[in-house]
Amino acid sequence: MDSLFTAAVAGLSAGGAYAILGVCAIFTYRLVAVVNFTGAAIGAAGTFAMVALFELGMPLLPAVLFGVAAGALAGLAIGLVMTTWFTGSNASTKAAVTAALLVGIIAVGLRLTGGQHPHYFPEIIPGSAFRLAGVEVTWAAVTTLVLSVAFTLLTEQFLARTRTGLQLRALSQRPMAAELIGIRVRLLALGVWAVTGGVTAFALMIIAPLRSPDFASLSLLVVPALAAALIGAFSSFRAALIGGVMIGLIEGGVSAIGPVSQYRGAVPFLVILAVLLWSQRGARWDEAR
Amino acid sequence: MTTFSIGALQVDRSGIPVIRGVDLEARGGEISVLLGSNGAGKTTFLESLSGIIPVRSGFINLDGVELAKLRPGARAKAGLSHVEQGRTVFPAMTTEENLKVALHPDADLKEAYDLFPELLQRRNVEAGMLSGGEQQMVVIARSIVNRPRVILIDEMSSGLAPVIVSRLMRAVRQLADDGMAVVLVEQFAALALAIGNRAYVLRRGQIVYDGDCAALAGDPAHLHRLYLGDAAA
Ligand SMILES: Nc1ncnc2c1ncn2[C@@H]1O[C@H](COP(=O)(O)OP(=O)(O)O)[C@@H](O)[C@H]1O
Ligand SMILES: [Mg+2]
């Protein structure tokens, strides 16, 4: 039982990162109407930019800042593709496009980062913060958790209280009407892509040392991200926040249970399945009547 | 005085010509009423003017500025506003937020509330919860907060009670009297002709009448023939 608890706590930092990724996924979905499969890959690009600079001898802090900027640029690039060619497309087409882009980015990313060749991922936030019931809680876990809560609340406040937030809400509710009244919809959409790119990059940097740190594995963290977003029904930031943290905790716990620990990567998949089945229950009930 | 002139306009939808060589001129201070039966191409016409759909050929000229190649946002900045069919409020935003979101930071909402004082008491209600008439007021008010020179209005009266429709018609007349060029699209003619100056009838993408509103209002049989074409002759 104790070891289960220890392992669950170890999943906290991953959970915080999933929460941030999930909130970013909802942000992108609500504001630019794209279910974005490239989210984590964009972040991975930023993370590897940071690692490359660090390996070249740049000190950690500027390397991190450049990495965040690289993530923002990568997000901007995807945003340019989506706003230039797919603005009028329906939701499923856009999702399919980002899934295709994901495959392309992973291929290019693996090539550029030397495939499975190991890189040294510096721990951005090293050390242990405190002990909780005898279990060590790392600074990385505390930071991702605080960051995920702060990012969620900040996003909500930004949308509710600022002029740009108001315009973003209008854009999300009726893009054409927003454009017709002169809101600069393309600029706003590109801003959303860049901001989520930078934030995702930072979240991945924190948890990269805890993962098998190759480009593909980091890019596939989009699965728990979308699972968290799904828990928030792609609309509630707070539910996604809680969902992301829970997925991290469950994953951590599962990794402590000997026989199934190899399958902990399947946790987000099971969560997605469960949420989808749960959300379909009403429809089934209606059909059955 | 504003002059909004459209010439030889051709617009396709899914590769099929829908607007086939339309000329129209709307002047500041006047309401140009555009009539036509369902499917004649009225909405397509307005959407091509505001930039929602591209034009194939022709010109759209607002006081000497050519708009046909500009994006919708740029046309809005040039002084063109479009009240779309279907009461396109931002449903999860309050009345006031709906108006504010369109507003330049250094302008205010006085004119909007002057036009529709009844919106004042609904300012903190989500637009999705308003009545149809109130929603139409919000959309019209939203489209004038930045003082456009031309306003295109598509079927604002559809589905509304007659008393609300005449309220809206009065407001539209006021906008024209304040100097705007109004292009008013309606399927049901009488009320629009009563407040309008110039009338156009569109049939299958072509203008089949271009003249005085009063003349057409006084001759319903003529209007009927214009709507239906040779079949009714
Ligand atoms: N999205 C579309 N794709 C293809 N054809 C369309 C589309 N929208 C409208 N049309 C066609 O264009 C013609 C004009 O439609 P519309 O402009 O909506 O007419 P109105 O507003 O006068 O009722 C109709 O024949 C309609 O079938
Ligand atoms: Mg129409």
PDB file of N, CA and C in Angstrom, chain A residues 31-103:
ATOM      1  N   LEU A  31     -10.935  27.996 -28.896  1.00  0.00           N
ATOM      2  CA  LEU A  31     -10.683  29.303 -29.505  1.00  0.00           C
ATOM      3  C   LEU A  31     -10.406  29.233 -30.994  1.00  0.00           C
ATOM      4  N   VAL A  32      -9.785  28.182 -31.475  1.00  0.00           N
ATOM      5  CA  VAL A  32      -9.571  28.118 -32.919  1.00  0.00           C
ATOM      6  C   VAL A  32     -10.202  26.868 -33.522  1.00  0.00           C
ATOM      7  N   ALA A  33     -11.027  26.169 -32.720  1.00  0.00           N
ATOM      8  CA  ALA A  33     -11.847  25.071 -33.226  1.00  0.00           C
ATOM      9  C   ALA A  33     -11.036  23.948 -33.871  1.00  0.00           C
ATOM     10  N   VAL A  34      -9.896  23.606 -33.245  1.00  0.00           N
ATOM     11  CA  VAL A  34      -9.114  22.487 -33.768  1.00  0.00           C
ATOM     12  C   VAL A  34      -8.831  21.504 -32.630  1.00  0.00           C
ATOM     13  N   VAL A  35      -9.166  20.220 -32.849  1.00  0.00           N
ATOM     14  CA  VAL A  35      -8.675  19.173 -31.948  1.00  0.00           C
ATOM     15  C   VAL A  35      -7.248  18.900 -32.391  1.00  0.00           C
ATOM     16  N   ASN A  36      -6.305  19.359 -31.577  1.00  0.00           N
ATOM     17  CA  ASN A  36      -4.921  19.445 -32.041  1.00  0.00           C
ATOM     18  C   ASN A  36      -4.090  18.248 -31.605  1.00  0.00           C
ATOM     19  N   PHE A  37      -3.774  17.364 -32.549  1.00  0.00           N
ATOM     20  CA  PHE A  37      -2.939  16.208 -32.229  1.00  0.00           C
ATOM     21  C   PHE A  37      -1.454  16.577 -32.178  1.00  0.00           C
ATOM     22  N   THR A  38      -1.092  17.761 -32.664  1.00  0.00           N
ATOM     23  CA  THR A  38       0.328  18.111 -32.693  1.00  0.00           C
ATOM     24  C   THR A  38       0.785  18.812 -31.421  1.00  0.00           C
ATOM     25  N   GLY A  39      -0.142  19.026 -30.457  1.00  0.00           N
ATOM     26  CA  GLY A  39       0.210  19.798 -29.265  1.00  0.00           C
ATOM     27  C   GLY A  39       1.514  19.398 -28.631  1.00  0.00           C
ATOM     28  N   ALA A  40       1.617  18.113 -28.259  1.00  0.00           N
ATOM     29  CA  ALA A  40       2.824  17.673 -27.565  1.00  0.00           C
ATOM     30  C   ALA A  40       4.039  17.684 -28.485  1.00  0.00           C
ATOM     31  N   ALA A  41       3.824  17.441 -29.778  1.00  0.00           N
ATOM     32  CA  ALA A  41       4.956  17.449 -30.719  1.00  0.00           C
ATOM     33  C   ALA A  41       5.540  18.852 -30.833  1.00  0.00           C
ATOM     34  N   ILE A  42       4.666  19.847 -30.814  1.00  0.00           N
ATOM     35  CA  ILE A  42       5.132  21.243 -30.819  1.00  0.00           C
ATOM     36  C   ILE A  42       5.985  21.494 -29.587  1.00  0.00           C
ATOM     37  N   GLY A  43       5.477  21.017 -28.425  1.00  0.00           N
ATOM     38  CA  GLY A  43       6.242  21.157 -27.195  1.00  0.00           C
ATOM     39  C   GLY A  43       7.563  20.407 -27.259  1.00  0.00           C
ATOM     40  N   ALA A  44       7.520  19.218 -27.876  1.00  0.00           N
ATOM     41  CA  ALA A  44       8.745  18.415 -27.986  1.00  0.00           C
ATOM     42  C   ALA A  44       9.789  19.157 -28.805  1.00  0.00           C
ATOM     43  N   ALA A  45       9.352  19.837 -29.845  1.00  0.00           N
ATOM     44  CA  ALA A  45      10.287  20.616 -30.662  1.00  0.00           C
ATOM     45  C   ALA A  45      10.986  21.655 -29.798  1.00  0.00           C
ATOM     46  N   GLY A  46      10.215  22.348 -28.964  1.00  0.00           N
ATOM     47  CA  GLY A  46      10.800  23.337 -28.072  1.00  0.00           C
ATOM     48  C   GLY A  46      11.749  22.699 -27.070  1.00  0.00           C
ATOM     49  N   THR A  47      11.333  21.545 -26.520  1.00  0.00           N
ATOM     50  CA  THR A  47      12.161  20.853 -25.531  1.00  0.00           C
ATOM     51  C   THR A  47      13.502  20.442 -26.136  1.00  0.00           C
ATOM     52  N   PHE A  48      13.449  19.896 -27.358  1.00  0.00           N
ATOM     53  CA  PHE A  48      14.698  19.460 -27.974  1.00  0.00           C
ATOM     54  C   PHE A  48      15.565  20.642 -28.391  1.00  0.00           C
ATOM     55  N   ALA A  49      14.945  21.766 -28.713  1.00  0.00           N
ATOM     56  CA  ALA A  49      15.730  22.971 -28.992  1.00  0.00           C
ATOM     57  C   ALA A  49      16.514  23.355 -27.746  1.00  0.00           C
ATOM     58  N   MET A  50      15.807  23.268 -26.596  1.00  0.00           N
ATOM     59  CA  MET A  50      16.472  23.587 -25.331  1.00  0.00           C
ATOM     60  C   MET A  50      17.644  22.633 -25.089  1.00  0.00           C
ATOM     61  N   VAL A  51      17.392  21.326 -25.292  1.00  0.00           N
ATOM     62  CA  VAL A  51      18.442  20.329 -25.036  1.00  0.00           C
ATOM     63  C   VAL A  51      19.637  20.568 -25.950  1.00  0.00           C
ATOM     64  N   ALA A  52      19.349  20.851 -27.226  1.00  0.00           N
ATOM     65  CA  ALA A  52      20.439  21.058 -28.174  1.00  0.00           C
ATOM     66  C   ALA A  52      21.311  22.243 -27.742  1.00  0.00           C
ATOM     67  N   LEU A  53      20.655  23.340 -27.353  1.00  0.00           N
ATOM     68  CA  LEU A  53      21.409  24.523 -26.931  1.00  0.00           C
ATOM     69  C   LEU A  53      22.214  24.218 -25.677  1.00  0.00           C
ATOM     70  N   PHE A  54      21.585  23.451 -24.771  1.00  0.00           N
ATOM     71  CA  PHE A  54      22.257  23.095 -23.528  1.00  0.00           C
ATOM     72  C   PHE A  54      23.483  22.228 -23.818  1.00  0.00           C
ATOM     73  N   GLU A  55      23.322  21.287 -24.737  1.00  0.00           N
ATOM     74  CA  GLU A  55      24.457  20.424 -25.100  1.00  0.00           C
ATOM     75  C   GLU A  55      25.574  21.220 -25.759  1.00  0.00           C
ATOM     76  N   LEU A  56      25.196  22.304 -26.430  1.00  0.00           N
ATOM     77  CA  LEU A  56      26.205  23.159 -27.064  1.00  0.00           C
ATOM     78  C   LEU A  56      26.890  24.069 -26.063  1.00  0.00           C
ATOM     79  N   GLY A  57      26.454  23.993 -24.795  1.00  0.00           N
ATOM     80  CA  GLY A  57      27.141  24.754 -23.766  1.00  0.00           C
ATOM     81  C   GLY A  57      26.424  25.995 -23.281  1.00  0.00           C
ATOM     82  N   MET A  58      25.208  26.219 -23.763  1.00  0.00           N
ATOM     83  CA  MET A  58      24.474  27.387 -23.260  1.00  0.00           C
ATOM     84  C   MET A  58      24.013  27.111 -21.829  1.00  0.00           C
ATOM     85  N   PRO A  59      24.058  28.120 -20.963  1.00  0.00           N
ATOM     86  CA  PRO A  59      23.554  27.905 -19.593  1.00  0.00           C
ATOM     87  C   PRO A  59      22.064  27.549 -19.613  1.00  0.00           C
ATOM     88  N   LEU A  60      21.613  26.929 -18.530  1.00  0.00           N
ATOM     89  CA  LEU A  60      20.264  26.353 -18.516  1.00  0.00           C
ATOM     90  C   LEU A  60      19.160  27.390 -18.741  1.00  0.00           C
ATOM     91  N   LEU A  61      19.220  28.497 -17.995  1.00  0.00           N
ATOM     92  CA  LEU A  61      18.099  29.443 -18.062  1.00  0.00           C
ATOM     93  C   LEU A  61      17.869  29.996 -19.472  1.00  0.00           C
ATOM     94  N   PRO A  62      18.912  30.563 -20.111  1.00  0.00           N
ATOM     95  CA  PRO A  62      18.662  31.029 -21.478  1.00  0.00           C
ATOM     96  C   PRO A  62      18.248  29.894 -22.421  1.00  0.00           C
ATOM     97  N   ALA A  63      18.798  28.702 -22.212  1.00  0.00           N
ATOM     98  CA  ALA A  63      18.407  27.576 -23.061  1.00  0.00           C
ATOM     99  C   ALA A  63      16.915  27.296 -22.922  1.00  0.00           C
ATOM    100  N   VAL A  64      16.429  27.363 -21.683  1.00  0.00           N
ATOM    101  CA  VAL A  64      14.996  27.132 -21.445  1.00  0.00           C
ATOM    102  C   VAL A  64      14.174  28.210 -22.145  1.00  0.00           C
ATOM    103  N   LEU A  65      14.619  29.459 -22.007  1.00  0.00           N
ATOM    104  CA  LEU A  65      13.865  30.548 -22.639  1.00  0.00           C
ATOM    105  C   LEU A  65      13.835  30.383 -24.160  1.00  0.00           C
ATOM    106  N   PHE A  66      14.990  30.038 -24.736  1.00  0.00           N
ATOM    107  CA  PHE A  66      15.016  29.807 -26.183  1.00  0.00           C
ATOM    108  C   PHE A  66      14.117  28.631 -26.563  1.00  0.00           C
ATOM    109  N   GLY A  67      14.120  27.605 -25.703  1.00  0.00           N
ATOM    110  CA  GLY A  67      13.276  26.439 -25.980  1.00  0.00           C
ATOM    111  C   GLY A  67      11.802  26.808 -25.983  1.00  0.00           C
ATOM    112  N   VAL A  68      11.404  27.633 -25.006  1.00  0.00           N
ATOM    113  CA  VAL A  68      10.005  28.080 -24.968  1.00  0.00           C
ATOM    114  C   VAL A  68       9.682  28.872 -26.228  1.00  0.00           C
ATOM    115  N   ALA A  69      10.624  29.737 -26.623  1.00  0.00           N
ATOM    116  CA  ALA A  69      10.408  30.525 -27.842  1.00  0.00           C
ATOM    117  C   ALA A  69      10.307  29.602 -29.057  1.00  0.00           C
ATOM    118  N   ALA A  70      11.158  28.553 -29.083  1.00  0.00           N
ATOM    119  CA  ALA A  70      11.105  27.618 -30.207  1.00  0.00           C
ATOM    120  C   ALA A  70       9.760  26.901 -30.238  1.00  0.00           C
ATOM    121  N   GLY A  71       9.237  26.541 -29.043  1.00  0.00           N
ATOM    122  CA  GLY A  71       7.907  25.922 -28.979  1.00  0.00           C
ATOM    123  C   GLY A  71       6.846  26.869 -29.529  1.00  0.00           C
ATOM    124  N   ALA A  72       6.957  28.152 -29.150  1.00  0.00           N
ATOM    125  CA  ALA A  72       5.993  29.135 -29.645  1.00  0.00           C
ATOM    126  C   ALA A  72       6.078  29.241 -31.168  1.00  0.00           C
ATOM    127  N   LEU A  73       7.305  29.233 -31.685  1.00  0.00           N
ATOM    128  CA  LEU A  73       7.480  29.323 -33.140  1.00  0.00           C
ATOM    129  C   LEU A  73       6.900  28.096 -33.846  1.00  0.00           C
ATOM    130  N   ALA A  74       7.157  26.910 -33.246  1.00  0.00           N
ATOM    131  CA  ALA A  74       6.614  25.685 -33.843  1.00  0.00           C
ATOM    132  C   ALA A  74       5.085  25.744 -33.855  1.00  0.00           C
ATOM    133  N   GLY A  75       4.505  26.222 -32.735  1.00  0.00           N
ATOM    134  CA  GLY A  75       3.052  26.368 -32.684  1.00  0.00           C
ATOM    135  C   GLY A  75       2.563  27.336 -33.750  1.00  0.00           C
ATOM    136  N   LEU A  76       3.294  28.440 -33.900  1.00  0.00           N
ATOM    137  CA  LEU A  76       2.950  29.442 -34.902  1.00  0.00           C
ATOM    138  C   LEU A  76       2.965  28.824 -36.305  1.00  0.00           C
ATOM    139  N   ALA A  77       3.962  27.977 -36.561  1.00  0.00           N
ATOM    140  CA  ALA A  77       4.068  27.357 -37.889  1.00  0.00           C
ATOM    141  C   ALA A  77       2.842  26.489 -38.179  1.00  0.00           C
ATOM    142  N   ILE A  78       2.460  25.661 -37.178  1.00  0.00           N
ATOM    143  CA  ILE A  78       1.255  24.835 -37.368  1.00  0.00           C
ATOM    144  C   ILE A  78       0.037  25.739 -37.539  1.00  0.00           C
ATOM    145  N   GLY A  79      -0.008  26.809 -36.739  1.00  0.00           N
ATOM    146  CA  GLY A  79      -1.121  27.748 -36.838  1.00  0.00           C
ATOM    147  C   GLY A  79      -1.209  28.374 -38.225  1.00  0.00           C
ATOM    148  N   LEU A  80      -0.055  28.692 -38.802  1.00  0.00           N
ATOM    149  CA  LEU A  80      -0.048  29.263 -40.153  1.00  0.00           C
ATOM    150  C   LEU A  80      -0.636  28.271 -41.152  1.00  0.00           C
ATOM    151  N   VAL A  81      -0.224  27.007 -41.028  1.00  0.00           N
ATOM    152  CA  VAL A  81      -0.769  25.975 -41.924  1.00  0.00           C
ATOM    153  C   VAL A  81      -2.289  25.908 -41.765  1.00  0.00           C
ATOM    154  N   MET A  82      -2.753  25.851 -40.505  1.00  0.00           N
ATOM    155  CA  MET A  82      -4.188  25.665 -40.268  1.00  0.00           C
ATOM    156  C   MET A  82      -5.000  26.892 -40.705  1.00  0.00           C
ATOM    157  N   THR A  83      -4.485  28.096 -40.427  1.00  0.00           N
ATOM    158  CA  THR A  83      -5.285  29.280 -40.773  1.00  0.00           C
ATOM    159  C   THR A  83      -5.199  29.615 -42.259  1.00  0.00           C
ATOM    160  N   THR A  84      -4.123  29.182 -42.906  1.00  0.00           N
ATOM    161  CA  THR A  84      -3.991  29.513 -44.327  1.00  0.00           C
ATOM    162  C   THR A  84      -4.860  28.600 -45.186  1.00  0.00           C
ATOM    163  N   TRP A  85      -4.847  27.301 -44.854  1.00  0.00           N
ATOM    164  CA  TRP A  85      -5.500  26.360 -45.764  1.00  0.00           C
ATOM    165  C   TRP A  85      -6.763  25.697 -45.225  1.00  0.00           C
ATOM    166  N   PHE A  86      -6.965  25.726 -43.903  1.00  0.00           N
ATOM    167  CA  PHE A  86      -8.060  24.909 -43.371  1.00  0.00           C
ATOM    168  C   PHE A  86      -9.059  25.693 -42.526  1.00  0.00           C
ATOM    169  N   THR A  87      -9.085  27.018 -42.684  1.00  0.00           N
ATOM    170  CA  THR A  87      -9.999  27.814 -41.870  1.00  0.00           C
ATOM    171  C   THR A  87     -11.451  27.401 -42.088  1.00  0.00           C
ATOM    172  N   GLY A  88     -11.811  27.146 -43.347  1.00  0.00           N
ATOM    173  CA  GLY A  88     -13.206  26.825 -43.627  1.00  0.00           C
ATOM    174  C   GLY A  88     -13.548  25.354 -43.482  1.00  0.00           C
ATOM    175  N   SER A  89     -12.556  24.520 -43.154  1.00  0.00           N
ATOM    176  CA  SER A  89     -12.822  23.079 -43.088  1.00  0.00           C
ATOM    177  C   SER A  89     -13.601  22.718 -41.837  1.00  0.00           C
ATOM    178  N   ASN A  90     -14.258  21.569 -41.860  1.00  0.00           N
ATOM    179  CA  ASN A  90     -15.002  21.160 -40.664  1.00  0.00           C
ATOM    180  C   ASN A  90     -14.064  20.534 -39.638  1.00  0.00           C
ATOM    181  N   ALA A  91     -14.617  20.305 -38.446  1.00  0.00           N
ATOM    182  CA  ALA A  91     -13.791  19.891 -37.310  1.00  0.00           C
ATOM    183  C   ALA A  91     -13.035  18.588 -37.576  1.00  0.00           C
ATOM    184  N   SER A  92     -13.695  17.630 -38.212  1.00  0.00           N
ATOM    185  CA  SER A  92     -13.013  16.342 -38.382  1.00  0.00           C
ATOM    186  C   SER A  92     -11.879  16.446 -39.397  1.00  0.00           C
ATOM    187  N   THR A  93     -12.077  17.269 -40.433  1.00  0.00           N
ATOM    188  CA  THR A  93     -10.978  17.469 -41.387  1.00  0.00           C
ATOM    189  C   THR A  93      -9.775  18.085 -40.686  1.00  0.00           C
ATOM    190  N   LYS A  94     -10.051  19.111 -39.866  1.00  0.00           N
ATOM    191  CA  LYS A  94      -8.942  19.770 -39.179  1.00  0.00           C
ATOM    192  C   LYS A  94      -8.208  18.793 -38.261  1.00  0.00           C
ATOM    193  N   ALA A  95      -8.981  17.975 -37.539  1.00  0.00           N
ATOM    194  CA  ALA A  95      -8.350  16.997 -36.640  1.00  0.00           C
ATOM    195  C   ALA A  95      -7.487  16.043 -37.449  1.00  0.00           C
ATOM    196  N   ALA A  96      -8.011  15.592 -38.599  1.00  0.00           N
ATOM    197  CA  ALA A  96      -7.246  14.667 -39.435  1.00  0.00           C
ATOM    198  C   ALA A  96      -5.966  15.324 -39.934  1.00  0.00           C
ATOM    199  N   VAL A  97      -6.062  16.606 -40.279  1.00  0.00           N
ATOM    200  CA  VAL A  97      -4.865  17.309 -40.745  1.00  0.00           C
ATOM    201  C   VAL A  97      -3.807  17.335 -39.649  1.00  0.00           C
ATOM    202  N   THR A  98      -4.230  17.649 -38.400  1.00  0.00           N
ATOM    203  CA  THR A  98      -3.216  17.713 -37.338  1.00  0.00           C
ATOM    204  C   THR A  98      -2.654  16.325 -37.045  1.00  0.00           C
ATOM    205  N   ALA A  99      -3.481  15.274 -37.196  1.00  0.00           N
ATOM    206  CA  ALA A  99      -2.954  13.916 -36.998  1.00  0.00           C
ATOM    207  C   ALA A  99      -1.899  13.608 -38.059  1.00  0.00           C
ATOM    208  N   ALA A 100      -2.169  13.987 -39.294  1.00  0.00           N
ATOM    209  CA  ALA A 100      -1.191  13.779 -40.361  1.00  0.00           C
ATOM    210  C   ALA A 100       0.078  14.583 -40.091  1.00  0.00           C
ATOM    211  N   LEU A 101      -0.107  15.827 -39.663  1.00  0.00           N
ATOM    212  CA  LEU A 101       1.050  16.661 -39.338  1.00  0.00           C
ATOM    213  C   LEU A 101       1.884  16.025 -38.228  1.00  0.00           C
ATOM    214  N   LEU A 102       1.190  15.413 -37.255  1.00  0.00           N
ATOM    215  CA  LEU A 102       1.895  14.765 -36.146  1.00  0.00           C
ATOM    216  C   LEU A 102       2.851  13.702 -36.678  1.00  0.00           C
ATOM    217  N   VAL A 103       2.344  12.864 -37.598  1.00  0.00           N
ATOM    218  CA  VAL A 103       3.190  11.814 -38.167  1.00  0.00           C
ATOM    219  C   VAL A 103       4.411  12.432 -38.841  1.00  0.00           C
TER     220      VAL A 103
END
